[in-house]
Short mmCIF file of C-alpha atoms and ligand atoms in Angstrom, two decimals:
data_model
loop_
_atom_site.label_atom_id
_atom_site.label_comp_id
_atom_site.label_asym_id
_atom_site.label_seq_id
_atom_site.Cartn_x
_atom_site.Cartn_y
_atom_site.Cartn_z
CA MET O 1 3.81 11.98 7.52
CA ARG O 2 3.01 12.58 3.86
CA VAL O 3 1.18 9.79 2.07
CA LEU O 4 -0.15 9.52 -1.47
CA LEU O 5 -3.08 7.22 -2.20
CA LEU O 6 -2.66 6.02 -5.76
CA ALA O 7 -5.39 3.87 -7.27
CA PRO O 8 -7.99 3.77 -10.03
CA PRO O 9 -11.40 5.43 -9.61
CA GLY O 10 -13.61 3.29 -7.37
CA ALA O 11 -10.74 1.60 -5.52
CA GLY O 12 -11.64 3.25 -2.22
CA LYS O 13 -9.20 6.18 -2.06
CA GLY O 14 -11.83 8.51 -0.59
CA THR O 15 -12.98 6.17 2.18
CA GLN O 16 -9.52 4.98 3.12
CA GLY O 17 -8.02 8.46 2.73
CA VAL O 18 -10.34 9.84 5.41
CA ARG O 19 -9.52 6.94 7.79
CA LEU O 20 -5.79 7.17 7.22
CA ALA O 21 -5.71 10.95 7.65
CA GLU O 22 -7.59 10.60 10.93
CA ALA O 23 -5.16 7.98 12.22
CA LEU O 24 -2.17 10.11 11.24
CA HIS O 25 -3.76 13.36 12.51
CA VAL O 26 -3.18 15.10 9.20
CA PRO O 27 -5.58 16.64 6.66
CA HIS O 28 -7.06 14.53 3.85
CA LEU O 29 -6.65 16.44 0.59
CA ALA O 30 -8.71 15.03 -2.26
CA THR O 31 -8.33 16.95 -5.52
CA GLY O 32 -11.67 15.63 -6.81
CA ASP O 33 -13.39 17.09 -3.71
CA LEU O 34 -11.51 20.40 -4.02
CA LEU O 35 -12.46 20.64 -7.70
CA ARG O 36 -16.13 19.73 -7.06
CA GLN O 37 -16.22 22.48 -4.43
CA HIS O 38 -14.94 24.98 -7.01
CA VAL O 39 -17.54 23.78 -9.52
CA ALA O 40 -20.32 24.19 -6.94
CA ASN O 41 -19.07 27.70 -6.10
CA GLU O 42 -18.82 28.55 -9.81
CA SER O 43 -15.31 29.92 -9.25
CA GLU O 44 -12.96 30.58 -12.18
CA ILE O 45 -11.20 27.27 -11.43
CA GLY O 46 -14.57 25.51 -11.25
CA LYS O 47 -15.71 26.96 -14.57
CA ALA O 48 -12.46 25.89 -16.23
CA ALA O 49 -12.60 22.38 -14.73
CA LYS O 50 -16.27 21.42 -15.10
CA ALA O 51 -16.37 20.24 -18.71
CA PHE O 52 -13.29 18.03 -18.21
CA MET O 53 -14.74 16.50 -15.05
CA ASP O 54 -18.13 15.81 -16.62
CA GLN O 55 -16.41 13.86 -19.40
CA GLY O 56 -14.12 11.96 -17.03
CA GLU O 57 -11.10 13.69 -18.59
CA MET O 58 -8.12 15.14 -16.73
CA VAL O 59 -8.38 18.77 -15.72
CA PRO O 60 -5.33 20.56 -17.22
CA ASP O 61 -2.10 19.99 -15.29
CA ASP O 62 -1.22 23.65 -14.67
CA LEU O 63 -4.59 24.32 -13.06
CA VAL O 64 -4.44 21.28 -10.75
CA ILE O 65 -0.79 21.83 -9.81
CA GLU O 66 -1.54 25.42 -8.82
CA LEU O 67 -4.60 24.34 -6.83
CA VAL O 68 -2.76 21.65 -4.85
CA LEU O 69 0.55 23.41 -4.28
CA GLY O 70 -1.41 26.56 -3.42
CA THR O 71 -3.21 24.59 -0.70
CA ILE O 72 -0.12 22.85 0.71
CA ASP O 73 1.96 26.01 0.51
CA GLY O 74 -0.85 28.44 1.36
CA PRO O 75 -1.23 30.84 4.28
CA GLN O 76 -1.30 27.78 6.59
CA PRO O 77 1.39 25.51 5.15
CA LEU O 78 0.78 21.77 5.47
CA TYR O 79 3.72 19.58 6.49
CA GLY O 80 1.77 16.34 6.78
CA PHE O 81 -1.16 15.19 4.65
CA VAL O 82 -2.86 12.32 2.90
CA LEU O 83 -3.15 13.23 -0.76
CA ASP O 84 -5.87 11.52 -2.74
CA GLY O 85 -6.10 12.06 -6.49
CA PHE O 86 -2.91 14.10 -7.02
CA PRO O 87 -0.51 13.62 -8.75
CA ARG O 88 -2.40 11.88 -11.51
CA THR O 89 -0.13 12.47 -14.51
CA LEU O 90 3.65 12.24 -14.89
CA GLU O 91 3.81 15.99 -15.45
CA GLN O 92 2.01 16.58 -12.13
CA ALA O 93 4.27 14.04 -10.38
CA GLU O 94 7.43 15.69 -11.68
CA ALA O 95 6.23 19.19 -10.78
CA ALA O 96 5.19 18.02 -7.30
CA TYR O 97 8.50 16.22 -6.74
CA ALA O 98 10.56 19.23 -7.82
CA TRP O 99 8.61 21.46 -5.45
CA ALA O 100 8.70 18.91 -2.60
CA GLN O 101 12.44 18.37 -2.87
CA GLN O 102 13.06 22.10 -2.68
CA ASN O 103 10.74 22.40 0.29
CA GLY O 104 11.68 19.23 2.18
CA ARG O 105 8.21 17.75 1.78
CA THR O 106 8.55 14.68 -0.44
CA PHE O 107 6.15 11.74 0.09
CA ASN O 108 7.13 9.22 2.77
CA ALA O 109 4.87 6.55 1.31
CA VAL O 110 2.63 5.78 -1.64
CA VAL O 111 -0.24 3.36 -1.01
CA PHE O 112 -1.43 1.55 -4.12
CA LEU O 113 -4.89 -0.04 -3.76
CA ASP O 114 -5.22 -3.03 -6.05
CA VAL O 115 -8.74 -3.76 -7.37
CA ASP O 116 -9.64 -5.44 -10.68
CA GLU O 117 -11.56 -3.57 -13.38
CA ASP O 118 -14.89 -5.45 -13.17
CA GLU O 119 -15.07 -4.75 -9.46
CA LEU O 120 -14.23 -1.05 -10.03
CA VAL O 121 -17.04 -0.65 -12.58
CA ARG O 122 -19.47 -2.46 -10.29
CA ARG O 123 -18.61 -0.19 -7.34
CA LEU O 124 -18.78 3.01 -9.37
CA VAL O 125 -22.13 2.14 -10.96
CA GLU O 126 -23.43 1.33 -7.48
CA ARG O 127 -22.04 4.60 -6.08
CA GLY O 128 -23.65 6.48 -8.99
CA LYS O 129 -27.10 5.54 -7.70
CA THR O 130 -26.62 7.79 -4.68
CA SER O 131 -23.56 10.00 -5.22
CA GLY O 132 -25.27 12.58 -7.43
CA ARG O 133 -21.96 12.87 -9.29
CA ALA O 134 -22.29 13.74 -12.98
CA ASP O 135 -19.34 11.47 -13.80
CA ASP O 136 -20.68 8.31 -12.10
CA ASN O 137 -22.47 6.91 -15.17
CA GLU O 138 -21.24 3.83 -17.04
CA GLU O 139 -19.88 5.60 -20.14
CA THR O 140 -17.92 8.19 -18.14
CA ILE O 141 -16.75 5.50 -15.72
CA ARG O 142 -15.23 3.51 -18.62
CA ASN O 143 -13.51 6.67 -19.83
CA ARG O 144 -12.15 7.47 -16.36
CA LEU O 145 -10.70 3.96 -16.11
CA HIS O 146 -9.16 4.31 -19.57
CA VAL O 147 -7.67 7.73 -18.65
CA TYR O 148 -6.33 6.19 -15.43
CA GLU O 149 -4.60 3.34 -17.30
CA GLU O 150 -3.09 5.69 -19.84
CA LEU O 151 -2.01 8.63 -17.68
CA THR O 152 -1.98 7.62 -14.00
CA ALA O 153 -0.88 3.96 -13.92
CA PRO O 154 2.63 4.92 -15.19
CA LEU O 155 3.14 6.84 -11.94
CA LEU O 156 3.56 3.54 -10.12
CA GLU O 157 6.88 3.02 -11.85
CA PHE O 158 7.90 6.60 -11.01
CA TYR O 159 7.37 5.91 -7.29
CA GLU O 160 8.61 2.29 -7.39
CA GLY O 161 11.93 3.79 -8.48
CA ARG O 162 12.03 5.66 -5.17
CA GLY O 163 11.18 2.51 -3.20
CA ILE O 164 8.21 4.01 -1.35
CA VAL O 165 5.26 2.03 -2.79
CA HIS O 166 3.07 -0.15 -0.54
CA HIS O 167 0.88 -2.55 -2.53
CA VAL O 168 -2.38 -3.26 -0.73
CA ASP O 169 -5.20 -5.61 -1.74
CA GLY O 170 -8.21 -3.29 -2.13
CA VAL O 171 -10.90 -6.00 -2.10
CA GLY O 172 -12.65 -6.75 1.20
CA THR O 173 -14.56 -4.83 3.82
CA GLU O 174 -13.56 -1.24 4.57
CA ASP O 175 -12.19 -2.38 7.95
CA GLU O 176 -10.13 -5.16 6.38
CA ILE O 177 -8.62 -2.81 3.81
CA GLU O 178 -7.90 -0.21 6.49
CA ALA O 179 -6.11 -2.86 8.59
CA ARG O 180 -3.97 -3.87 5.59
CA ILE O 181 -3.00 -0.26 4.92
CA PHE O 182 -2.13 0.41 8.57
CA ASP O 183 -0.14 -2.83 8.76
CA SER O 184 1.78 -2.00 5.66
CA LEU O 185 2.63 1.49 6.93
CA GLY O 186 3.40 0.23 10.44
CA ILE O 187 0.63 2.28 12.05
CA THR O 188 -0.59 0.88 15.36
CA GLN O 189 -4.18 1.65 16.34
CA PRO O 190 -5.19 2.27 19.95
CA GLY O 191 -7.45 -0.41 21.42
P1 AMP W 201 -12.00 11.90 -8.24
O1 AMP W 201 -12.97 12.47 -7.26
O2 AMP W 201 -10.63 11.71 -7.69
O3 AMP W 201 -12.53 10.68 -8.94
O4 AMP W 201 -11.83 13.02 -9.41
C1 AMP W 201 -12.94 13.44 -10.17
C2 AMP W 201 -12.46 14.19 -11.41
O5 AMP W 201 -11.73 15.36 -11.03
C3 AMP W 201 -11.51 13.43 -12.31
O6 AMP W 201 -12.19 12.55 -13.20
C4 AMP W 201 -10.83 14.59 -13.06
O7 AMP W 201 -11.69 15.15 -14.03
C5 AMP W 201 -10.67 15.62 -11.95
N1 AMP W 201 -9.39 15.47 -11.22
C6 AMP W 201 -9.20 15.11 -9.92
N2 AMP W 201 -7.89 15.10 -9.61
C7 AMP W 201 -7.23 15.44 -10.75
C8 AMP W 201 -5.86 15.60 -11.09
N3 AMP W 201 -4.89 15.40 -10.19
N4 AMP W 201 -5.56 15.97 -12.36
C9 AMP W 201 -6.51 16.20 -13.28
N5 AMP W 201 -7.82 16.06 -13.04
C10 AMP W 201 -8.19 15.70 -11.78
#
């Protein structure tokens, strides 16, 4: 199964992505994590991405598309996955869809986690106290939310048109949100 988690920063994509991937026995691919790894390793990709990430801006599309498709279509091709944080612009979504159609690997489902803005800021500021992430400070958080609204929110319509979006209330405990996601996708948990 191939699932996209689509939601603003702070909505819980990372936490729920890990849980969902485990339940589906597929890898959890988070572009933010992949990019932070490149930054830490000071790779060419990391050097090109760092300034954008520190400002809460999008890393250029061509770089991210190559990184993600290179992972999915790498030496060990992935046929199932939970994608978290990609696609994040219409250009990325169109490029991913064109590739996926050609390769028989389009998304089966898109999970949209719904959380209001005040709650997102509160969670991200809280996370910033321990995450060590350069972009978890209030000014960059506001910018990331603005970038999300402008460039990523329109993707909902793109996927609504394909009838694969599952709207899930993203406020509650991690277990409650997990249960809503599993319910919506028809996943039954053992026990
Ligand atoms: P995240 O961990 O998902 O919050 O992502 C952290 C940062 O990585 C974002 O603010 C962007 O700078 C960058 N990033 C992650 N995914 C993408 C993407 N699909 N396109 C562009 N930039 C991205």
